[in-house]
Tab-separated table of C-alpha atoms in Angstrom:
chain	number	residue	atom	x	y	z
A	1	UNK	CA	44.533	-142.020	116.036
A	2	UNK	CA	47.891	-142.459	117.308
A	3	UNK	CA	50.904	-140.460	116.096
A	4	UNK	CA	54.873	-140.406	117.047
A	5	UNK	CA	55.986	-143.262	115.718
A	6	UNK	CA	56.605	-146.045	118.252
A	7	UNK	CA	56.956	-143.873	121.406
A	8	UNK	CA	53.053	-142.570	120.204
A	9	UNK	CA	49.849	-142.530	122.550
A	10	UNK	CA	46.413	-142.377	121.467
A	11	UNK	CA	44.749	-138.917	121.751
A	12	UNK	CA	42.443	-140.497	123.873
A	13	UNK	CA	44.904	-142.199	125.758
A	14	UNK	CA	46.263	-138.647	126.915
A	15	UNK	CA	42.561	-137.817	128.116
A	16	UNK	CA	42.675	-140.510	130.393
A	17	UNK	CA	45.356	-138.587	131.974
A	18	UNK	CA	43.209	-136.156	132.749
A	19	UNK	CA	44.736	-133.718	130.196
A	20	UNK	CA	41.424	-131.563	129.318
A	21	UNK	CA	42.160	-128.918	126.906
A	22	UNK	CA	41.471	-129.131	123.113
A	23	UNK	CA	43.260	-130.509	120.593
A	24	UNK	CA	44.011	-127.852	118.142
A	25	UNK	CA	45.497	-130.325	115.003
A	26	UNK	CA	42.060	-131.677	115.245
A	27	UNK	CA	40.346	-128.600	115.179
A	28	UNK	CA	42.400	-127.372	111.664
A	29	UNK	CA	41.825	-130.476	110.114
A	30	UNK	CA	38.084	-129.945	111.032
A	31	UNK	CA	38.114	-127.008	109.119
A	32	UNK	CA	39.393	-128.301	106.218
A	33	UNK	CA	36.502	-130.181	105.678
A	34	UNK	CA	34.128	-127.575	106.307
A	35	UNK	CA	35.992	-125.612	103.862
A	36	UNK	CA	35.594	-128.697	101.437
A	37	UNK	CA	31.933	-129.547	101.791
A	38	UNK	CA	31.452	-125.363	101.296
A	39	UNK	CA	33.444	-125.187	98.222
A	40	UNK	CA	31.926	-128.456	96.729
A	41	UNK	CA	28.562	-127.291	97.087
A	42	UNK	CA	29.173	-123.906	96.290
A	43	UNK	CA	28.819	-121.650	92.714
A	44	UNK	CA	30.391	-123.085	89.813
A	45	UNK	CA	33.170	-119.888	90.291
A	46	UNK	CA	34.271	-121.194	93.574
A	47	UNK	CA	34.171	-124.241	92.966
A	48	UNK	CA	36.571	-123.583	90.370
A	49	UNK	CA	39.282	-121.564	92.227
A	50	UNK	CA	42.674	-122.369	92.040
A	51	UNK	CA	42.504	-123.290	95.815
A	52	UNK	CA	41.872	-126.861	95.332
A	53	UNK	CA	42.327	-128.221	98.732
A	54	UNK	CA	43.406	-131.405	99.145
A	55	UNK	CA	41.524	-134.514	101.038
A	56	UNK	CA	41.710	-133.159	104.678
A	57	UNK	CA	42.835	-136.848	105.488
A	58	UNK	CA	46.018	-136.208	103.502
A	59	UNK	CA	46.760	-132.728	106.020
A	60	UNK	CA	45.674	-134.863	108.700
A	61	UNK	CA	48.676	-137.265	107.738
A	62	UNK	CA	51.044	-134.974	106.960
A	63	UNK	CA	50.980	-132.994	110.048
A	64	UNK	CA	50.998	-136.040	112.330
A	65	UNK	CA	54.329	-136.244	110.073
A	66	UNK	CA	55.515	-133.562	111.070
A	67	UNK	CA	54.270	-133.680	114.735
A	68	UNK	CA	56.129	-137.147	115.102
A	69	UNK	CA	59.403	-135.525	113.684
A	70	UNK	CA	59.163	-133.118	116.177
A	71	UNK	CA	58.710	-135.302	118.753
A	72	UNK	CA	61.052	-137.789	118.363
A	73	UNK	CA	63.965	-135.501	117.191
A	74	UNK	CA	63.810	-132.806	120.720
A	75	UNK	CA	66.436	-132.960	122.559
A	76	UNK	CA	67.853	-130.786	125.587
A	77	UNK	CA	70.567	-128.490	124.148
A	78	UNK	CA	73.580	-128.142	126.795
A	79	UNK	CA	75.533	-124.820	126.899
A	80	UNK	CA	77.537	-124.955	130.031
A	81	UNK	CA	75.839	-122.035	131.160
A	82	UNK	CA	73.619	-123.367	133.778
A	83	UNK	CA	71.054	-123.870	130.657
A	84	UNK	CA	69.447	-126.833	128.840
A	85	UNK	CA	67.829	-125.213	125.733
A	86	UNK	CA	65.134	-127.634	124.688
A	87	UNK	CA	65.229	-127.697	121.017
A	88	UNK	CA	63.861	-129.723	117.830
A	89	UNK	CA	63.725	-130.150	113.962
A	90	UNK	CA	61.902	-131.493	111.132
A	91	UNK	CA	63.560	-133.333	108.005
A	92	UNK	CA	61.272	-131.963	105.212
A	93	UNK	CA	63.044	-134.339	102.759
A	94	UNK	CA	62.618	-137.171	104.690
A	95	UNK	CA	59.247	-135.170	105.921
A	96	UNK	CA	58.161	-135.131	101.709
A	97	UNK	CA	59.619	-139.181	101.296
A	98	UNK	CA	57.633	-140.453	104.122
A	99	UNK	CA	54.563	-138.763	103.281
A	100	UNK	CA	54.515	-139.601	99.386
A	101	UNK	CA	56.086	-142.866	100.545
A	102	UNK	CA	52.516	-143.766	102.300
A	103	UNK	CA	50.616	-141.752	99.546
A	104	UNK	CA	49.043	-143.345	96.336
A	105	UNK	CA	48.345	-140.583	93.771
A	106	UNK	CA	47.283	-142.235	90.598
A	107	UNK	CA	49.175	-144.593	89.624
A	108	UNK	CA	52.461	-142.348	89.390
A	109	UNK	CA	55.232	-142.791	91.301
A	110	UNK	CA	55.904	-139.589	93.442
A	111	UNK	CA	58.602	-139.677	94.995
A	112	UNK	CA	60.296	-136.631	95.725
A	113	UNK	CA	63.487	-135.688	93.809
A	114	UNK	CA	66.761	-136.775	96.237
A	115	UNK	CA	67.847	-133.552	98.022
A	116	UNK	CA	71.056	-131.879	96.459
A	117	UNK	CA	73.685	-130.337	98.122
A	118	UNK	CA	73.544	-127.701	96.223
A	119	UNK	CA	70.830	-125.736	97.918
A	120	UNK	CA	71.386	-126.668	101.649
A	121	UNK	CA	68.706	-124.045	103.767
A	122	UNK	CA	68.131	-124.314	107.361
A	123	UNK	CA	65.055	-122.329	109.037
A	124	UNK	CA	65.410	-121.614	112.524
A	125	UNK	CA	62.297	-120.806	114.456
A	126	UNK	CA	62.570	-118.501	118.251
A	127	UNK	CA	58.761	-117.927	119.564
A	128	UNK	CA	58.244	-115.392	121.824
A	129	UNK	CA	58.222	-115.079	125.972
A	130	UNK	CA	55.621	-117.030	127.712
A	131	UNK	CA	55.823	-118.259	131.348
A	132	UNK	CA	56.630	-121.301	131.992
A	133	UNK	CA	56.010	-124.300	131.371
A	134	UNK	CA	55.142	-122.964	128.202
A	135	UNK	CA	58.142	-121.798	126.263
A	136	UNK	CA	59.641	-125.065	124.432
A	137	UNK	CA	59.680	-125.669	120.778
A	138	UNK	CA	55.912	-127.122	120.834
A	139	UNK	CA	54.637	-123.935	122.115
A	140	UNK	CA	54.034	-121.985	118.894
A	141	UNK	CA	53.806	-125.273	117.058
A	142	UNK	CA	51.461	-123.343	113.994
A	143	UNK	CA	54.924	-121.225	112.866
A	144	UNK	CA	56.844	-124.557	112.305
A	145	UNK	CA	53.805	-125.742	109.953
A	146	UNK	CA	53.241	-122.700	108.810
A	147	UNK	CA	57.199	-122.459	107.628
A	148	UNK	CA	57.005	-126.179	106.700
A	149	UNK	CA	54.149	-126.117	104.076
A	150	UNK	CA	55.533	-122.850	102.760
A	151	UNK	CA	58.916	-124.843	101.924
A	152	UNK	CA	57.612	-127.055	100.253
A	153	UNK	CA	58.096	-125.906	97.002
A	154	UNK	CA	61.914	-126.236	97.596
A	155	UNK	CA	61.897	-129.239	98.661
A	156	UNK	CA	60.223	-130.150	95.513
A	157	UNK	CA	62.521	-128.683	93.596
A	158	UNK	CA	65.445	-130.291	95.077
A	159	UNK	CA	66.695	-128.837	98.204
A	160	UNK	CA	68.360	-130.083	100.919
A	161	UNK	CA	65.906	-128.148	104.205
A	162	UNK	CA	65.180	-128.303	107.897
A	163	UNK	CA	63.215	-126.380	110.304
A	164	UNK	CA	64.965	-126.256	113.719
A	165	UNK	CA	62.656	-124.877	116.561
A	166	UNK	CA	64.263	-123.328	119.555
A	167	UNK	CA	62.537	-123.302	123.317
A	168	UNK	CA	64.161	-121.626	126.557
A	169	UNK	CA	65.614	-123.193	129.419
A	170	UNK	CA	62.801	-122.561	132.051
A	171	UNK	CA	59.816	-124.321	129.556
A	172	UNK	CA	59.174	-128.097	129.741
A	173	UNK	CA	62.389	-130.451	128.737
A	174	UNK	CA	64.683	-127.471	129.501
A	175	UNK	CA	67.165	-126.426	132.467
A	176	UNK	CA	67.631	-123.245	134.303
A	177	UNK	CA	69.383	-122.537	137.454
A	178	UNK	CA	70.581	-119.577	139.611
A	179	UNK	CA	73.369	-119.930	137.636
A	180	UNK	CA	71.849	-119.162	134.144
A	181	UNK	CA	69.745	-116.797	136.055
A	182	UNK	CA	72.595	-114.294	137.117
A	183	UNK	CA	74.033	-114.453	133.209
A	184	UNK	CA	71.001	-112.962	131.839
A	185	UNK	CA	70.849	-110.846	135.027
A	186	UNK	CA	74.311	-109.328	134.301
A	187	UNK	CA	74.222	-109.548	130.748
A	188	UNK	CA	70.970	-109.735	129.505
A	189	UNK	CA	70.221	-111.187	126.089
A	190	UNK	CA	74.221	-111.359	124.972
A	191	UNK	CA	73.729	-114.770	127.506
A	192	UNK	CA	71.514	-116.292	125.155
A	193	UNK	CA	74.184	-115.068	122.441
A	194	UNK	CA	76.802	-117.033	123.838
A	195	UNK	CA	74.655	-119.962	124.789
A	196	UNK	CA	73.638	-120.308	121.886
A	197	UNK	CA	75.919	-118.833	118.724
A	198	UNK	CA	77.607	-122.658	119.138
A	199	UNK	CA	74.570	-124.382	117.836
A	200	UNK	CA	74.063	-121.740	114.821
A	201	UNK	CA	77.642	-122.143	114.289
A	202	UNK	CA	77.352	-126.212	114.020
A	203	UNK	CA	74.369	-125.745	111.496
A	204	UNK	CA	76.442	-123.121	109.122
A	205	UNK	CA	79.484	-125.538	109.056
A	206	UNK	CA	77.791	-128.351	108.749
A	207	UNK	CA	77.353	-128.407	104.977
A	208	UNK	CA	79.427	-125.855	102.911
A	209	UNK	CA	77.028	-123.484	100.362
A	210	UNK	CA	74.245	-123.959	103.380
A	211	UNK	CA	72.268	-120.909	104.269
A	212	UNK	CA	70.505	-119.883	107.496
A	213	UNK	CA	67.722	-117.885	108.049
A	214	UNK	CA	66.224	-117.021	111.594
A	215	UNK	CA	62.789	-116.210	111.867
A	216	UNK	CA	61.824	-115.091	115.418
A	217	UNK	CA	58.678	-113.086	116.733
A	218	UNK	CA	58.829	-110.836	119.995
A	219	UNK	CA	61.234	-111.812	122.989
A	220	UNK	CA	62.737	-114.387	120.129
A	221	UNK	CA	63.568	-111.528	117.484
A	222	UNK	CA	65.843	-110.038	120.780
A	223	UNK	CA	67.131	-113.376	121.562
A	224	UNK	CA	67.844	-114.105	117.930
A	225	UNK	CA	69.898	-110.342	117.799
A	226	UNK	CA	71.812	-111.794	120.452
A	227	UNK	CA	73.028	-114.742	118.915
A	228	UNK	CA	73.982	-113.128	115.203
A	229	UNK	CA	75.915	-109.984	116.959
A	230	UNK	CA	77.876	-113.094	119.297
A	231	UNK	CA	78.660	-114.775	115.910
A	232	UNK	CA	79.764	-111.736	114.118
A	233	UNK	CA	82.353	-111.025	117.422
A	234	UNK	CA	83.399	-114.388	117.095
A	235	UNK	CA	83.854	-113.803	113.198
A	236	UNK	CA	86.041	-110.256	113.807
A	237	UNK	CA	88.072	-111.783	116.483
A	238	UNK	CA	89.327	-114.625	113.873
A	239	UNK	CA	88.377	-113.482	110.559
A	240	UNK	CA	89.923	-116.905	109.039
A	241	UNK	CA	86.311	-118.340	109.706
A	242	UNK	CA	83.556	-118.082	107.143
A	243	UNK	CA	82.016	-114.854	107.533
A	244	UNK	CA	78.057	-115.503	108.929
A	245	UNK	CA	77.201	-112.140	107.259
A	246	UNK	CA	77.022	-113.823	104.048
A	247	UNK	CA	74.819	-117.083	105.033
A	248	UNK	CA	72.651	-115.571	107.315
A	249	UNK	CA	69.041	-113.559	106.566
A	250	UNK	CA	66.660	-112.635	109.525
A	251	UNK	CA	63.092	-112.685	109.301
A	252	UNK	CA	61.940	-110.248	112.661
A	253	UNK	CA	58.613	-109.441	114.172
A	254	UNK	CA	59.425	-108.305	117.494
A	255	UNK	CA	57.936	-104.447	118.997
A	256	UNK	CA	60.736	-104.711	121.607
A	257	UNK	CA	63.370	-103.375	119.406
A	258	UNK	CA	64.526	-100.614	121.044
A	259	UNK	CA	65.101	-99.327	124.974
A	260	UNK	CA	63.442	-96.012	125.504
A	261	UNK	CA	61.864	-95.990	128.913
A	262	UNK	CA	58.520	-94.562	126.809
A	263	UNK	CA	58.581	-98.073	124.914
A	264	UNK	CA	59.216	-100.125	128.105
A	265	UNK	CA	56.437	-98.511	129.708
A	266	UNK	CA	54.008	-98.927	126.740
A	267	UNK	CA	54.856	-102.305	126.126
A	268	UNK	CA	54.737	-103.443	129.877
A	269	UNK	CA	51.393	-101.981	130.182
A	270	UNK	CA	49.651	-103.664	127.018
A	271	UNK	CA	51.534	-106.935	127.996
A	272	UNK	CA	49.580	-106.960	131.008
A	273	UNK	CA	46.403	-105.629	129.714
A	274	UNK	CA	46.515	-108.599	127.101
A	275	UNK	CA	46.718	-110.820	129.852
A	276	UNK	CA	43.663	-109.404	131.454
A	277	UNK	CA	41.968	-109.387	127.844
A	278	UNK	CA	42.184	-113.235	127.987
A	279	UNK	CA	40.662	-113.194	131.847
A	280	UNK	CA	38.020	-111.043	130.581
A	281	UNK	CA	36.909	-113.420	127.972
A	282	UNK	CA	35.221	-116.704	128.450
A	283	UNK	CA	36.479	-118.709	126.136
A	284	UNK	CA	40.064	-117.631	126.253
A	285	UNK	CA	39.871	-117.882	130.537
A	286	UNK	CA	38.814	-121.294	130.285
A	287	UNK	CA	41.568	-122.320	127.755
A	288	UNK	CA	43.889	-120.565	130.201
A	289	UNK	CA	42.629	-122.500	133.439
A	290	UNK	CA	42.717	-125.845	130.852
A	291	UNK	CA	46.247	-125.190	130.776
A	292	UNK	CA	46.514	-125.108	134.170
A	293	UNK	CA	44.551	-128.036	134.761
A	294	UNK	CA	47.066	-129.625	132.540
A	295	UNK	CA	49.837	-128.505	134.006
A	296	UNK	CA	48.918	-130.286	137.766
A	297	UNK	CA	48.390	-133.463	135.693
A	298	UNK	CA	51.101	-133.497	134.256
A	299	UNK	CA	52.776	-133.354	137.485
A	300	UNK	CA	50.973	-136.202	139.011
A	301	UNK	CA	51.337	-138.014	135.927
A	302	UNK	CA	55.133	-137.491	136.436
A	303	UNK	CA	55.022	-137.845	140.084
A	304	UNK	CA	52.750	-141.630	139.472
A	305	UNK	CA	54.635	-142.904	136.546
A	306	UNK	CA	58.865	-141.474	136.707
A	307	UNK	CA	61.581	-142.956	139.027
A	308	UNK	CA	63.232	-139.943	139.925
A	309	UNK	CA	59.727	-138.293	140.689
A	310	UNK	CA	60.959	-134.858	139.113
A	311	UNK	CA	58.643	-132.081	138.281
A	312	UNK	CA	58.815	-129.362	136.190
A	313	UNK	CA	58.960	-126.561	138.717
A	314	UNK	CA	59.762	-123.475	137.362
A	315	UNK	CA	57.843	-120.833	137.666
A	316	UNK	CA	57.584	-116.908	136.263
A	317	UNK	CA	59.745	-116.068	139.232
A	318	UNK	CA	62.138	-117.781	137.402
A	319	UNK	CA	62.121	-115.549	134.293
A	320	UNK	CA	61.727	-112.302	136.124
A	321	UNK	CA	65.340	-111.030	134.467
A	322	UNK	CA	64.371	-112.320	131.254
A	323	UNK	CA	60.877	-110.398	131.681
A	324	UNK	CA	62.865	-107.415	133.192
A	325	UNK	CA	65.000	-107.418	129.983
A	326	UNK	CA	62.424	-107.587	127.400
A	327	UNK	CA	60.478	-104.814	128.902
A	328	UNK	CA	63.774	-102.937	128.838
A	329	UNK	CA	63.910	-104.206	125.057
A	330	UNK	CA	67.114	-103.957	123.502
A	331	UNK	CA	68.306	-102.155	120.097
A	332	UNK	CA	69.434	-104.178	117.682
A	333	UNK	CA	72.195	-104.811	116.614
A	334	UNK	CA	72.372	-106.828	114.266
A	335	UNK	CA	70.654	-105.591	111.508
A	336	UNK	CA	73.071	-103.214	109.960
A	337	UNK	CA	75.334	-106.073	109.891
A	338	UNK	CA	72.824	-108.547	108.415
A	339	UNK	CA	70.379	-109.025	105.918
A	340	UNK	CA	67.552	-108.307	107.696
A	341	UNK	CA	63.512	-107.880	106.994
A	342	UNK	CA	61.853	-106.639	110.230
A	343	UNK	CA	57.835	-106.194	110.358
A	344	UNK	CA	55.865	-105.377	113.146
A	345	UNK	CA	52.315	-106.962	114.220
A	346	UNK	CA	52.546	-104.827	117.199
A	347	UNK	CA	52.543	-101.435	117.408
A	348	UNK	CA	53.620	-99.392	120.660
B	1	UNK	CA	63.013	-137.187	133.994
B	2	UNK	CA	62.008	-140.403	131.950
B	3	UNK	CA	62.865	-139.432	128.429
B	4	UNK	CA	59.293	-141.830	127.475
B	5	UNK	CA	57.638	-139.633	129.423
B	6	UNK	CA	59.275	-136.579	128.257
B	7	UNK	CA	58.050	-137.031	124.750
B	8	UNK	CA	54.573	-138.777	125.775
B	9	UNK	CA	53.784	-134.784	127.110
B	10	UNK	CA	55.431	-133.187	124.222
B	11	UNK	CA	53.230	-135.276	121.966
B	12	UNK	CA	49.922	-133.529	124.293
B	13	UNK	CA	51.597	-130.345	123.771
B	14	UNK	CA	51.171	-130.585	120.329
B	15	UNK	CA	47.366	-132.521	120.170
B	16	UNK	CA	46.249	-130.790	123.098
B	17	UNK	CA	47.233	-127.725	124.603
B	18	UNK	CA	49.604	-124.908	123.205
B	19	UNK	CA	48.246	-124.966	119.317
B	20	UNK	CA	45.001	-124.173	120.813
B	21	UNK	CA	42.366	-124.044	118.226
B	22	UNK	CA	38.394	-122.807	119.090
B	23	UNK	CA	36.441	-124.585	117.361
B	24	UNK	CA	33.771	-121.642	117.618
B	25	UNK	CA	35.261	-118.237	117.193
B	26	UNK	CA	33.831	-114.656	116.362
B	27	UNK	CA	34.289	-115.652	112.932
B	28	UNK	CA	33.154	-118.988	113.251
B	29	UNK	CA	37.009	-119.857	112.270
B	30	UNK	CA	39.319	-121.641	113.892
B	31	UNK	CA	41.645	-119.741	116.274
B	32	UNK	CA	45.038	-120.281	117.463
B	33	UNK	CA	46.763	-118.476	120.495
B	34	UNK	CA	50.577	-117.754	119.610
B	35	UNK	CA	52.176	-115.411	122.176
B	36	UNK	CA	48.917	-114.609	123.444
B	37	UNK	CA	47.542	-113.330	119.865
B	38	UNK	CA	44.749	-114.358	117.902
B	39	UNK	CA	46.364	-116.100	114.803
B	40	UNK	CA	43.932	-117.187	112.900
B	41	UNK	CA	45.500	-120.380	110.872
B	42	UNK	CA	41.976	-121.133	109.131
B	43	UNK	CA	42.880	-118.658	106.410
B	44	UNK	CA	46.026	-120.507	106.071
B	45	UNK	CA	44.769	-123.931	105.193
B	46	UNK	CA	44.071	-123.425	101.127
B	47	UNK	CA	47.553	-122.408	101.368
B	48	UNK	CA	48.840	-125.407	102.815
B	49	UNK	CA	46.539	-127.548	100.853
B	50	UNK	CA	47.975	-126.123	98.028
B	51	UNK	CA	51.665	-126.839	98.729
B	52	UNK	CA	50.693	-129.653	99.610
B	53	UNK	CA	49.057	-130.700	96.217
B	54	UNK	CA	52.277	-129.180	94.574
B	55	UNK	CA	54.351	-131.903	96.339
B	56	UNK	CA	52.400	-134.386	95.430
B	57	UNK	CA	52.307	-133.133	91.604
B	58	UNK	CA	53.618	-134.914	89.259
B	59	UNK	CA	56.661	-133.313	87.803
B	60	UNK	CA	56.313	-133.953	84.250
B	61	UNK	CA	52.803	-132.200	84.269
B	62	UNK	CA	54.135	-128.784	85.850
């Protein structure tokens, strides 16, 4: 199967590389036909649950949709900073008119309604810390279609949406140098604020009456803080602007909310007991030695097949001040300013 | 670095490598690591299959 649009490679193209660890889209869709046979062959009362699912084909398609969007729309976000954020989005109206476009369900037309300007929402996504090169948009790939397929309902009811997924400047298709470094040395997570309040800022004044809401998760939810208390600064300092209290809501998972030493010293330990937990286990040490595996391919791949013979090279040492800060955590500030729903998976 | 190439990874990022899904788990489930968590998206997919189905719905039988 081959997916992204011109610039796509066959899965088992990317084998030949020498790429070795699973493929994970293949492994959901997998599951949704287990989950069909079982239903189809189950009790009369299951089989008639409102859960219908639809022909895992059709999920098939319309997450190679969205993985091609994704693909084709990342680009390296400059901030002047020393930086290159590596970011991406997803259409869901053209998303929703590319997918019914290919579709034929009865003989009805289904095309999606046009998108209005009335209801203008953009989602932006912030994962949490991993070492690099792990770290860009692609790394928590399940949130964006996770957030996608729960949008959908808007989309079919008319409004305008995107999903814009944020990675950090050490992870694959990003920049850091010892430049960036010292900023989030000195200033900790108020440098991400001011790297990157200017593209939140582009995306509220892009379309009047559009709304943003941040959903972040860990070192994101801090990094996400950062950005909304550098907007609201911006805001005070010339009030004549649009005030981004009133088109912002934050979703936040994040145990790093606060900075007692107790915290830092809870949350530094179980950090690195988690990583041991995934030693410890079979399955999850040879996923992480896959990735590793992967990782010196894809430097010989680079190495074999690029002109300028660049690698990606960045390593945790790299990210110590943006480790040292998050184990520090940071209190919020944000949400008594904004409208704010905070949950926590983690508990230290 | 070649922008082709650039995107030719991304697209194994996404097939291959972050989103990683056992296809055995404790549960017999697929898994997904996210931050180093267990997420496990199998629940999710009558969910998505349903949105999915709404968006293809036609409107006039809602």
């Amino acid at each position: 199967m081959t997916i992204g649009g011109e610039r796509g490679v066959s899965r088992e193209a990317l084998k030949d590389e020498g790429l070795v660890s699973p493929a994970p889209h293949d492994a959901i869709i997998t599951r949704a036909r287990e989950l069909l046979r079982h239903r189809s062959s189950g009790p009369d009362s299951q089989r008639g649950r409102d859960e219908a699912l639809v022909d895992p084909e059709k999920l098939d398609r319309f997450m190679s949709l969205i993985d091609a969007q994704g693909v084709e729309n990342y680009h390296p976000h400059h901030t002047g900073m020393g930086a290159d954020f590596p970011i991406t989005s997803v259409d869901l109206n053209k998303l929703a008119t590319d997918y019914l476009g290919q579709s034929k369900v009865g003989e009805r037309s289904s095309q999606p309604p046009a998108p209005n300007e009335k209801e203008v929402l953009d989602y932006v996504l912030f994962s949490g810390y991993l070492p690099p090169p792990d770290g860009h948009p692609f790394t928590t790939w399940d949130m964006t279609y996770d957030r996608i397929f729960r949008l959908l309902g808007k989309v079919k009811n008319g409004a305008s949406v995107r999903v814009h997924i944020v990675g950090y400047p050490w992870a694959i298709g990003g920049t850091t140098s010892q430049e960036w470094q010292k900023h989030v040395h000195d200033e900790g997570f108020d440098a991400y604020g001011r790297a990157l309040a200017p593209y939140l800022k582009t995306l509220l004044e892009e379309k009047p009456g559009s709304r943003v809401v941040l959903q972040a998760n860990s070192f994101g939810a801090l990094v996400s803080d950062a950005i909304q208390a550098r907007l609201l600064e911006v805001y005070k300092r010339d009030p004549s602007q649009e005030d981004p209290r009133t088109k912002i809501k934050v979703l936040l998972d994040t145990p790093a909310d606060n900075a007692t030493i107790a915290r830092g010293i809870r949350f530094s330990t179980l950090f690195l007991a988690e990583f041991a937990a995934l030693f410890a286990n079979p399955k999850t040490r040879d996923f992480v030695v896959a990735m590793a595996q992967d990782s010196r391919a894809f430097n010989i791949f680079l190495k074999k097949h690029t002109s300028d013979s660049q690698e990606v090279t960045n390593s945790i040492v790299d990210t110590k001040w943006d480790l040292w800060h998050m184990i520090k955590g940071r209190v919020l500030k944000a949400p008594d300013e904004f409208r704010t729903f905070i949950r926590r998976s983690w508990k230290f | 670095m070649d922008e082709a190439y650039l995107r030719r990874f991304l697209l194994h990022m996404i097939t291959g490598r972050n989103l990683y899904v056992a296809q055995e788990s404790k549960r017999g489930l697929g898994i997904a690591i996210d931050e180093g968590h267990f997420l496990d998206r199998a629940d999710d997919i009558p969910k998505w299959s349903r949105m999915l189905a709404h968006l293809e719905s036609n409107p006039s039988t809602e």
